[in-house]
mmCIF file of C-alpha atoms in Angstrom:
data_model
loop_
_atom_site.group_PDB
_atom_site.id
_atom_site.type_symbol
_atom_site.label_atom_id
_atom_site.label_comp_id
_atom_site.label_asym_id
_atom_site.label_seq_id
_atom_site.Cartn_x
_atom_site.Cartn_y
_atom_site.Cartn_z
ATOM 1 C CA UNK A 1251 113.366 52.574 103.068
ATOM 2 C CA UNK A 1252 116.616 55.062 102.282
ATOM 3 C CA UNK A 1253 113.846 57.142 101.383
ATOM 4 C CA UNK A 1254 112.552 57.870 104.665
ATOM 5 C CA UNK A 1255 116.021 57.285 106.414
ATOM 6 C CA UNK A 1256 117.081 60.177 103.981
ATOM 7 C CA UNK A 1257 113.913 62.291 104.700
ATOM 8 C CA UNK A 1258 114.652 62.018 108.021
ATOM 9 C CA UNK A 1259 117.929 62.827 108.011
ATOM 10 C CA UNK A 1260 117.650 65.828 105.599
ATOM 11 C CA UNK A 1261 114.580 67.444 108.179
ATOM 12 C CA UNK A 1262 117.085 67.158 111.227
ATOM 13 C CA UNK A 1263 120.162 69.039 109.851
ATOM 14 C CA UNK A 1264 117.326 71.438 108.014
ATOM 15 C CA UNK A 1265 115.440 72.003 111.533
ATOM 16 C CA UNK A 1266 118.875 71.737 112.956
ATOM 17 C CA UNK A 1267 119.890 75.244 111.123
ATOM 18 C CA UNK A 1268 116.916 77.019 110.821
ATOM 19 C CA UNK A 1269 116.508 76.847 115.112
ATOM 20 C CA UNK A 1270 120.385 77.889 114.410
ATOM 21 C CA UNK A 1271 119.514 80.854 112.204
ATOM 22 C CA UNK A 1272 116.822 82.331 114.566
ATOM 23 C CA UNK A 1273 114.022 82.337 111.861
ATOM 24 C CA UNK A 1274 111.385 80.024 113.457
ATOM 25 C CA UNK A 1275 110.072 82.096 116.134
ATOM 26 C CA UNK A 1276 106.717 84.067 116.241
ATOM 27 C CA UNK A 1277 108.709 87.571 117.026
ATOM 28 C CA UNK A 1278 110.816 86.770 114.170
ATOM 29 C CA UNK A 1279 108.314 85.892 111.071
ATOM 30 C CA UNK A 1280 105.840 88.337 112.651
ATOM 31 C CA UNK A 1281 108.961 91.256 112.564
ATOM 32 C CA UNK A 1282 108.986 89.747 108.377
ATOM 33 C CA UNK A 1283 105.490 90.415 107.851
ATOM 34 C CA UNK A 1284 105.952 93.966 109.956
ATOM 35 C CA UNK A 1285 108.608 94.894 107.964
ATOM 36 C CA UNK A 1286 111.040 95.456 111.018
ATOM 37 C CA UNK A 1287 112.965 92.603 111.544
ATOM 38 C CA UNK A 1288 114.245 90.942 108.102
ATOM 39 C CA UNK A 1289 116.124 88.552 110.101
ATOM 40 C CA UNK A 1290 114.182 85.843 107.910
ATOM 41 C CA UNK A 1291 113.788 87.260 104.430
ATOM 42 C CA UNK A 1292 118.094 87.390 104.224
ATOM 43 C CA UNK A 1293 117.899 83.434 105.535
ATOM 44 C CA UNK A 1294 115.382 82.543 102.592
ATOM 45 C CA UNK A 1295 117.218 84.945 99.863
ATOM 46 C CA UNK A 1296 120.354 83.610 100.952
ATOM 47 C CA UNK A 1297 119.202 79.713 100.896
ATOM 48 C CA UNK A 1298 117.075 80.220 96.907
ATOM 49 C CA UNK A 1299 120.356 81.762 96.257
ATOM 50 C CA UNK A 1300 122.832 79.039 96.595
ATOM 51 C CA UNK A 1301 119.728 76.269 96.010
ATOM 52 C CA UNK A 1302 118.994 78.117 92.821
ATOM 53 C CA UNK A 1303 123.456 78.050 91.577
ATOM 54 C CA UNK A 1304 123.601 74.396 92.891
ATOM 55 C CA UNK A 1305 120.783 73.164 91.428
ATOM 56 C CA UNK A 1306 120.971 74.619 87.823
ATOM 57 C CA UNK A 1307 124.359 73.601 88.193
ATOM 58 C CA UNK A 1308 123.591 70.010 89.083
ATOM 59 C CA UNK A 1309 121.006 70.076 85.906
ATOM 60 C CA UNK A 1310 123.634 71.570 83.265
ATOM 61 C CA UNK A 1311 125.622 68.721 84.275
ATOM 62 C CA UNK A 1312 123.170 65.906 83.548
ATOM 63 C CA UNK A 1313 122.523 65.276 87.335
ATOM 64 C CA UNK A 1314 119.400 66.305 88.553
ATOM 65 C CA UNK A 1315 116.242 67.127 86.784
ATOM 66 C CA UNK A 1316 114.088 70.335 87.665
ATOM 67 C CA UNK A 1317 110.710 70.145 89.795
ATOM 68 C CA UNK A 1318 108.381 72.704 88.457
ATOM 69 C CA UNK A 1319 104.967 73.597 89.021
ATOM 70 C CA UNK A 1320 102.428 74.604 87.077
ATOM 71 C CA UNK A 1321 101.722 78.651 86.907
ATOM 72 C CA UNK A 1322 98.152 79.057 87.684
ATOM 73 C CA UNK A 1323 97.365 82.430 88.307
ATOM 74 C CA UNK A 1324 94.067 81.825 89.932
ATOM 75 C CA UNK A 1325 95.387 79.290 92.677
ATOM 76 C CA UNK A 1326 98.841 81.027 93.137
ATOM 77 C CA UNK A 1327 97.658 84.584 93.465
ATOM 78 C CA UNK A 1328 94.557 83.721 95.728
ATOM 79 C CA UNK A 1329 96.367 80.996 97.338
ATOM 80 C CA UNK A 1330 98.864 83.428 98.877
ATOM 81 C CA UNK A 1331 96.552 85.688 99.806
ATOM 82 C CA UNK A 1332 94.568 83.502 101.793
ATOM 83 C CA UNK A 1333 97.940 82.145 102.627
ATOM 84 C CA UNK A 1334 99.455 85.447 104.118
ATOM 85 C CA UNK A 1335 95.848 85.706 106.555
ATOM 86 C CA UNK A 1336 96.338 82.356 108.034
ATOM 87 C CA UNK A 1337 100.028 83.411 108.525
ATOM 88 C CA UNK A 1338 99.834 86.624 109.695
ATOM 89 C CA UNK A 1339 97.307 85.513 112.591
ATOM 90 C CA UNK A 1340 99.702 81.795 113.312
ATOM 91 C CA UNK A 1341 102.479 83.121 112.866
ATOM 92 C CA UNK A 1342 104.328 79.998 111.823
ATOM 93 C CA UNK A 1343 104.587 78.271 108.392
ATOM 94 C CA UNK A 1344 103.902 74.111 107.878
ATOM 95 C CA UNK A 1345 107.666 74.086 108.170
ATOM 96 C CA UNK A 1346 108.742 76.053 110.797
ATOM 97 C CA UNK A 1347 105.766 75.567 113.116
ATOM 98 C CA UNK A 1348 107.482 71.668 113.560
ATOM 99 C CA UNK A 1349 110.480 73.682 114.173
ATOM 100 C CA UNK A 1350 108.816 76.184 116.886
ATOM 101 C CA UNK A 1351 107.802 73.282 118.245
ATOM 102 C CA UNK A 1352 111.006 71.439 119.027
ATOM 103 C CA UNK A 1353 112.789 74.421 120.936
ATOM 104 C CA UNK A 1354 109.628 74.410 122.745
ATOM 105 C CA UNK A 1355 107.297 77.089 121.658
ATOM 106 C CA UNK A 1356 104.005 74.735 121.944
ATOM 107 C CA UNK A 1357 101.377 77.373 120.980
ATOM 108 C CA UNK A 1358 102.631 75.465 117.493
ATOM 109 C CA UNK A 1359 100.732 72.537 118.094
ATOM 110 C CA UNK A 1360 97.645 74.955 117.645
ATOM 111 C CA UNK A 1361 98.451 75.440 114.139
ATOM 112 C CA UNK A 1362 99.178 71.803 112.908
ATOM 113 C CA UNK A 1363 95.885 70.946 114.011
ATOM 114 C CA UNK A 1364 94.359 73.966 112.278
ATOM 115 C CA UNK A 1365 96.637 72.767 109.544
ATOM 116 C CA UNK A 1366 95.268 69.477 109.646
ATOM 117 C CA UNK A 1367 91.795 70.551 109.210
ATOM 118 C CA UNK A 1368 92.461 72.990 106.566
ATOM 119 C CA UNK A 1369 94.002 70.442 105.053
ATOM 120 C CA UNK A 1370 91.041 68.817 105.324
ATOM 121 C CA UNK A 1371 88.438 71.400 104.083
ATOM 122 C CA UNK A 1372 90.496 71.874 101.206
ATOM 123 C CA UNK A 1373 89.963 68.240 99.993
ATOM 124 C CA UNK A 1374 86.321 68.656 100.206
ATOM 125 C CA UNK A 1375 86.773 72.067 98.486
ATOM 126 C CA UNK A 1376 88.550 70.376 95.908
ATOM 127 C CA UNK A 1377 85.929 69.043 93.286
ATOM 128 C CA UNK A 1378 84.575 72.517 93.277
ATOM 129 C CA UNK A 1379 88.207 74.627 93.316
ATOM 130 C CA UNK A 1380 89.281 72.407 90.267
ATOM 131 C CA UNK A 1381 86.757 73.564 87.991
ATOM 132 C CA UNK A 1382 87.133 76.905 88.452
ATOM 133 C CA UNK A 1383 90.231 79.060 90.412
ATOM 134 C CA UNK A 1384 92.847 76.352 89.661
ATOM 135 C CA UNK A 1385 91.892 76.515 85.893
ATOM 136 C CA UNK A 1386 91.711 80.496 86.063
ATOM 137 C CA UNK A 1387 95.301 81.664 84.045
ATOM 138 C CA UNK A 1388 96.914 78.333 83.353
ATOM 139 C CA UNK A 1389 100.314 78.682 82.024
ATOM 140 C CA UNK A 1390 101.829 75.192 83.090
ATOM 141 C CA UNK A 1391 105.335 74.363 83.743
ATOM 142 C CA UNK A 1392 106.727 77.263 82.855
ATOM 143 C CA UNK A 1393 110.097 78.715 84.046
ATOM 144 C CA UNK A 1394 111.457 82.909 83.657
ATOM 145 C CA UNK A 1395 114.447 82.307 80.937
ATOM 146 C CA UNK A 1396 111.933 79.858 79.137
ATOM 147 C CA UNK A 1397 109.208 82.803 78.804
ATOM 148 C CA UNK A 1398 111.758 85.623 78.040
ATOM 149 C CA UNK A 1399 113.784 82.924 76.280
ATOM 150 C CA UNK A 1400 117.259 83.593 77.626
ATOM 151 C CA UNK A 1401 119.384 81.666 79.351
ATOM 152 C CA UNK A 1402 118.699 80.680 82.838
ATOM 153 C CA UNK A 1403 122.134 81.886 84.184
ATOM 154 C CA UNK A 1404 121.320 85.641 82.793
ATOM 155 C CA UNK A 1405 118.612 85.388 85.005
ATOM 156 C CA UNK A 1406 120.482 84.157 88.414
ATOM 157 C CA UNK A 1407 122.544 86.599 87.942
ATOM 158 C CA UNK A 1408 120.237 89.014 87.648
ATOM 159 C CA UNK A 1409 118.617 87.582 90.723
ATOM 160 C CA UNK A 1410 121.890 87.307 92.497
ATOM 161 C CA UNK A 1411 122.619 90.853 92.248
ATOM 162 C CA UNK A 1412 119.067 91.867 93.000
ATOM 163 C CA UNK A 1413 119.528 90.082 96.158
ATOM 164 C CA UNK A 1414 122.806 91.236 96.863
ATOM 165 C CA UNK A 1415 121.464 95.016 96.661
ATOM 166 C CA UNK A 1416 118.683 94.149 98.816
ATOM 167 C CA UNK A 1417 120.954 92.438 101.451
ATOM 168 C CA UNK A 1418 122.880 95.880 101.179
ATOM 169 C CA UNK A 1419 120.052 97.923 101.846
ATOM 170 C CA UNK A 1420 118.664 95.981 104.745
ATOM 171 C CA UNK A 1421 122.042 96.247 106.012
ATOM 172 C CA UNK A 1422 122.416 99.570 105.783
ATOM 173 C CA UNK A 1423 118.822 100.392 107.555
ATOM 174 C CA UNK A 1424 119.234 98.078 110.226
ATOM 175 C CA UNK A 1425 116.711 95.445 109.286
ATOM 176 C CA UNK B 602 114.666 89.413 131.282
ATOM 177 C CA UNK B 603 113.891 91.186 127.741
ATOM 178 C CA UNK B 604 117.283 92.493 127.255
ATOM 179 C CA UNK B 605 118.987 89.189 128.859
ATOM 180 C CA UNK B 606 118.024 86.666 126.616
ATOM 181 C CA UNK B 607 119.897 84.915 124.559
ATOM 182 C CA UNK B 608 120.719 85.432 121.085
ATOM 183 C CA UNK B 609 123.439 83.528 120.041
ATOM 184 C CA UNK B 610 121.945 82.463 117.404
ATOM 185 C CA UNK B 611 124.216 81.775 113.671
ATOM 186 C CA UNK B 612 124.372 84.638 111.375
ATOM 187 C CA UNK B 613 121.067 84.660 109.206
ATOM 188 C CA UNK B 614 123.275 84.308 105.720
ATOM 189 C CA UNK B 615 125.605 82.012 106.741
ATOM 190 C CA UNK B 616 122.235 79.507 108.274
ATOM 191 C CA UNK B 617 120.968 80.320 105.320
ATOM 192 C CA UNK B 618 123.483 79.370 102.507
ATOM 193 C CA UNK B 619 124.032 75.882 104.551
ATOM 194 C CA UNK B 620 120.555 75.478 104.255
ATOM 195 C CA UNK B 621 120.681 76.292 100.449
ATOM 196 C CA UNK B 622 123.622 73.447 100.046
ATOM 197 C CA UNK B 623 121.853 71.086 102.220
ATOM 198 C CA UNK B 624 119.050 71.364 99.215
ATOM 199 C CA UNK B 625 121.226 71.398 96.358
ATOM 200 C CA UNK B 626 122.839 68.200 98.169
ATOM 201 C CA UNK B 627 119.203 66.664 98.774
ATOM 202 C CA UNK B 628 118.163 67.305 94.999
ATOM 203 C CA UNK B 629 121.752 65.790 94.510
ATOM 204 C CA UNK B 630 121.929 62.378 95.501
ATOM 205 C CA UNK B 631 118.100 61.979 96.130
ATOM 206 C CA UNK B 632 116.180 63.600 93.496
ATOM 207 C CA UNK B 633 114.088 65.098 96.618
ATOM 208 C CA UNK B 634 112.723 68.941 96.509
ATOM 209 C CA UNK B 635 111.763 69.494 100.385
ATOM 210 C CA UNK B 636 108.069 70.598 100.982
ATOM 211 C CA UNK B 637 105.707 70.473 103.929
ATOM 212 C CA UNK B 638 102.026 71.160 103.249
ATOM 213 C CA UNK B 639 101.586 67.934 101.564
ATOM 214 C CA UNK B 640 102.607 65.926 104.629
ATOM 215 C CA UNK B 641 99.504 67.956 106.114
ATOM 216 C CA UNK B 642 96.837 67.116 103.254
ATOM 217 C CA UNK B 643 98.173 63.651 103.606
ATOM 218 C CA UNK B 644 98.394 63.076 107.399
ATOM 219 C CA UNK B 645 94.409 64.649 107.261
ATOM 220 C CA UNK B 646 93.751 61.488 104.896
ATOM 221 C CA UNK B 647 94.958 59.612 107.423
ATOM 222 C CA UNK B 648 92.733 60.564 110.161
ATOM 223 C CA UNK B 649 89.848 60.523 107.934
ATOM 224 C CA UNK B 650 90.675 56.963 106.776
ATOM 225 C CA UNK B 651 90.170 55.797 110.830
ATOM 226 C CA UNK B 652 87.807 57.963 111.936
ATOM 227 C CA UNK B 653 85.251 58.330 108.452
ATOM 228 C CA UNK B 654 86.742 55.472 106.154
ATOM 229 C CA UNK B 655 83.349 56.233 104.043
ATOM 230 C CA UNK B 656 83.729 59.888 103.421
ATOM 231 C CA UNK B 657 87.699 59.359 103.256
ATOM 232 C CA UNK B 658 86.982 57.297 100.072
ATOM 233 C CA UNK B 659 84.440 59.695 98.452
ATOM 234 C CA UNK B 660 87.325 62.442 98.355
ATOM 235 C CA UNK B 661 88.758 62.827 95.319
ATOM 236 C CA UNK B 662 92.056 64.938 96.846
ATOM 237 C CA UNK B 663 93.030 61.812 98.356
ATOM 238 C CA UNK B 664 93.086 59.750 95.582
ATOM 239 C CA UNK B 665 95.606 62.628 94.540
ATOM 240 C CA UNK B 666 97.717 63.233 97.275
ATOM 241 C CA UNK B 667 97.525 59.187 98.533
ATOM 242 C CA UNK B 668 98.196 59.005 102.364
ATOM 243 C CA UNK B 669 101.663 57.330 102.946
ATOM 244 C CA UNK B 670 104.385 57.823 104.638
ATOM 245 C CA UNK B 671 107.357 59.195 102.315
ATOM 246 C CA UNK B 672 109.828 61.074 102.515
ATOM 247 C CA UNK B 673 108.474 64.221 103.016
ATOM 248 C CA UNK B 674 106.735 62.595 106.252
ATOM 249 C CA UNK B 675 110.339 61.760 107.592
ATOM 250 C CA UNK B 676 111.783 65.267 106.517
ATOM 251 C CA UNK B 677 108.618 66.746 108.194
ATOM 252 C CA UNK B 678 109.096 64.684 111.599
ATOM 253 C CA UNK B 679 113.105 65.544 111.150
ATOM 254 C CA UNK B 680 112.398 68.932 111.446
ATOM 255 C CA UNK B 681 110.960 68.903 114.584
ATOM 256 C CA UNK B 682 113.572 66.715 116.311
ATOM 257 C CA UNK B 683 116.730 69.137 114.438
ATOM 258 C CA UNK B 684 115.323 72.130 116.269
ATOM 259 C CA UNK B 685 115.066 70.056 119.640
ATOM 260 C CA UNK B 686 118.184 69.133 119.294
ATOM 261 C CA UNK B 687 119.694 72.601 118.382
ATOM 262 C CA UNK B 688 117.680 74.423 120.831
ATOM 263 C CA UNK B 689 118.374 72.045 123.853
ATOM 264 C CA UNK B 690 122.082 72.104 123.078
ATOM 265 C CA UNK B 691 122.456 75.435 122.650
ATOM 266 C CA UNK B 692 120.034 76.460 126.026
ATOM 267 C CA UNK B 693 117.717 78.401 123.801
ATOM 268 C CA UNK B 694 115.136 75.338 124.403
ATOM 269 C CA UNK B 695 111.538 77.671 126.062
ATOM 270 C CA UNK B 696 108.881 75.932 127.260
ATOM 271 C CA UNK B 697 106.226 79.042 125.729
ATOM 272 C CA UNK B 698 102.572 79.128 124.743
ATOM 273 C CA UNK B 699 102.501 82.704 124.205
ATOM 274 C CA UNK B 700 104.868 84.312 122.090
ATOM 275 C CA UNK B 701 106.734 87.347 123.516
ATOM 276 C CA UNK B 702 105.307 89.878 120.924
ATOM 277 C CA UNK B 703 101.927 88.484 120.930
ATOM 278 C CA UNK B 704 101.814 88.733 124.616
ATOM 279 C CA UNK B 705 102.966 92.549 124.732
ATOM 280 C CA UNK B 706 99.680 93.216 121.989
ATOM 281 C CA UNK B 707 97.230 91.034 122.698
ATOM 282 C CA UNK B 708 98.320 89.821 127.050
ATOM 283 C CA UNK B 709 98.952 86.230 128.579
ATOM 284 C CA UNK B 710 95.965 84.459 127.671
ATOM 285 C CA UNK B 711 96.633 81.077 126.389
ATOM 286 C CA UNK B 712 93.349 80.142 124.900
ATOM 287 C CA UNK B 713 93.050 83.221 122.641
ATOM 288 C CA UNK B 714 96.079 82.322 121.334
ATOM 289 C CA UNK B 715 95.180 79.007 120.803
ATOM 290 C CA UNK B 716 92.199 80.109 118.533
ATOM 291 C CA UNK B 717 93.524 82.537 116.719
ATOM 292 C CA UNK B 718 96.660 79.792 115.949
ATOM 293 C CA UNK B 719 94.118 77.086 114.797
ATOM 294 C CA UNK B 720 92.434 79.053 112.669
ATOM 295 C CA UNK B 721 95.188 80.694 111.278
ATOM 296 C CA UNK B 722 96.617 77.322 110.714
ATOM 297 C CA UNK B 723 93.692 76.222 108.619
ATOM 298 C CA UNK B 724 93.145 79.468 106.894
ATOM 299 C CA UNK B 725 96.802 78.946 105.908
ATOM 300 C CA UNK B 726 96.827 75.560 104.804
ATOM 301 C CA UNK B 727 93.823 76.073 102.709
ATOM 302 C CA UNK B 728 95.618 78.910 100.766
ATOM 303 C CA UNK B 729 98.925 76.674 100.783
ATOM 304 C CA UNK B 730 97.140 73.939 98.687
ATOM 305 C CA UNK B 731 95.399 76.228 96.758
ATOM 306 C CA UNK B 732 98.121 77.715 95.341
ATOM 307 C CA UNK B 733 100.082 74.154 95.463
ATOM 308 C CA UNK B 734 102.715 75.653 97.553
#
């Protein structure tokens, strides 16, 4: 039960900022994928950023254990594609499209039911999918410091500063 | 209009870094990563359990991804009301079925946006559980 009471609670204030932050809208993914608004790309940097510190931080210390999901090239690199079509025509993510949808922009509810039935056609796809893309490159739980066997804070600081420099240059172009 | 509407939205990095503390908090004193697309493969289980309760049990995916309602269900359903409550406090709250730069390409027409956002909506989901995103 404080489950769901915390599920809940966690969506509002997360719904709650992202309205805040002006990243839910059509205009505004649609400017990501177009390259000319990058309104959304500095939110998402900005939140892997400080998730990334916190949460590494959190596991150093003993208190949290990491989530990770298995590399398969196959699913992952043909899932986004097909990912990035459905997308680019919506225009909303499973996330934010609950979002558009509170401050009112109801062309959302079009996509959670396409949602729902691609959900749908994926479990009947599933038998078949298992057997062969989601078995194409398996690496497993595999993390960047454990391939290149380094430490993980080399690498978010590596990430920091490439995100830093990126925040710099969108800054700088007017993105 | 255009040129008059409002944008008082919060700075992009500052949104986003609460955002990034509200999931380092989550993962904190919860053990929760937030997702959404399961909540969709699940909530399709769902339906198919009332409507097809045969061909919902002859699905292997949903003896993976069982329907219940979890967490993620409840963050899912938060989001929605957090942006109703941030949009109708802040008057940024639009009743809209067309987008503003949709409607400057492609005109007012509701249903051709409706199509092209259900099927981009499936199309998306599929490649969301395919690569278990």
């Amino acid at each position: 039960m404080s489950d769901l009471i915390y599920g809940l609670a966690t969506g509002i204030i997360f719904g709650f900022l992202l309205q805040k932050g002006r990243v839910i809208r059509y205009d505004k993914q649609m400017g990501a994928l177009r390259l000319t608004d990058m309104t959304i790309v500095k939110f998402m940097l900005t939140t892997i950023i400080v998730a990334m510190v916190g949460v590494y931080l959190l596991k150093d210390l003993g208190l949290a254990k990491l989530s990770i999901k298995s590399t398969i090239l196959g699913g992952n690199i043909i899932g986004g594609l097909i990912f990035g079509i459905g997308w680019g025509l919506l225009g909303y993510c499973p996330g934010t499209q609950m979002c558009a949808l509170g401050e009112g922009r109801w062309d959302a509810i079009w996509g959670i039911l396409g949602m729902l039935v691609g959900a749908g056609i994926f479990a009947e796809f599933y038998p078949a999918l298992k057997n062969s893309v989601l078995q194409w490159g398996d690496y497993g739980k595999i993390t960047i410091p454990q391939i290149l066997g380094v430490n993980h804070w080399i690498i978010i600081i590596l990430f920091i500063v490439i995100g830093l420099l990126t925040f710099r240059w969108f800054e700088k172009k007017g993105l | 209009m255009g040129l008059k509407q409002e944008n008082n939205g919060w700075n992009p990095y500052i949104a986003g870094a609460l955002t990034g503390l509200l999931l380092v908090f989550s993962v904190w004193f919860t053990g929760k990563y937030v997702g959404a697309s399961t909540t969709f493969v699940r909530s399709a289980g769902f339906i198919e359990m009332l409507f097809s309760p045969e061909r919902f049990a002859a699905i292997e995916y949903f003896k993976k991804e069982i329907p219940k309602i979890d967490w993620q269900f409840l963050f899912v359903v938060g989001i929605f009301f957090g942006a109703l409550i941030a949009s109708t406090t802040s008057n940024s709250f639009r009743l809209q079925a067309v987008p503003p730069m949709w409607e400057r390409r492609f005109g007012t027409g509701k249903s051709k946006r409706a199509i092209v956002s259900f099927i981009g909506g499936a199309i998306a989901m599929f490649g969301a559980r395919l690569a278990d995103g």
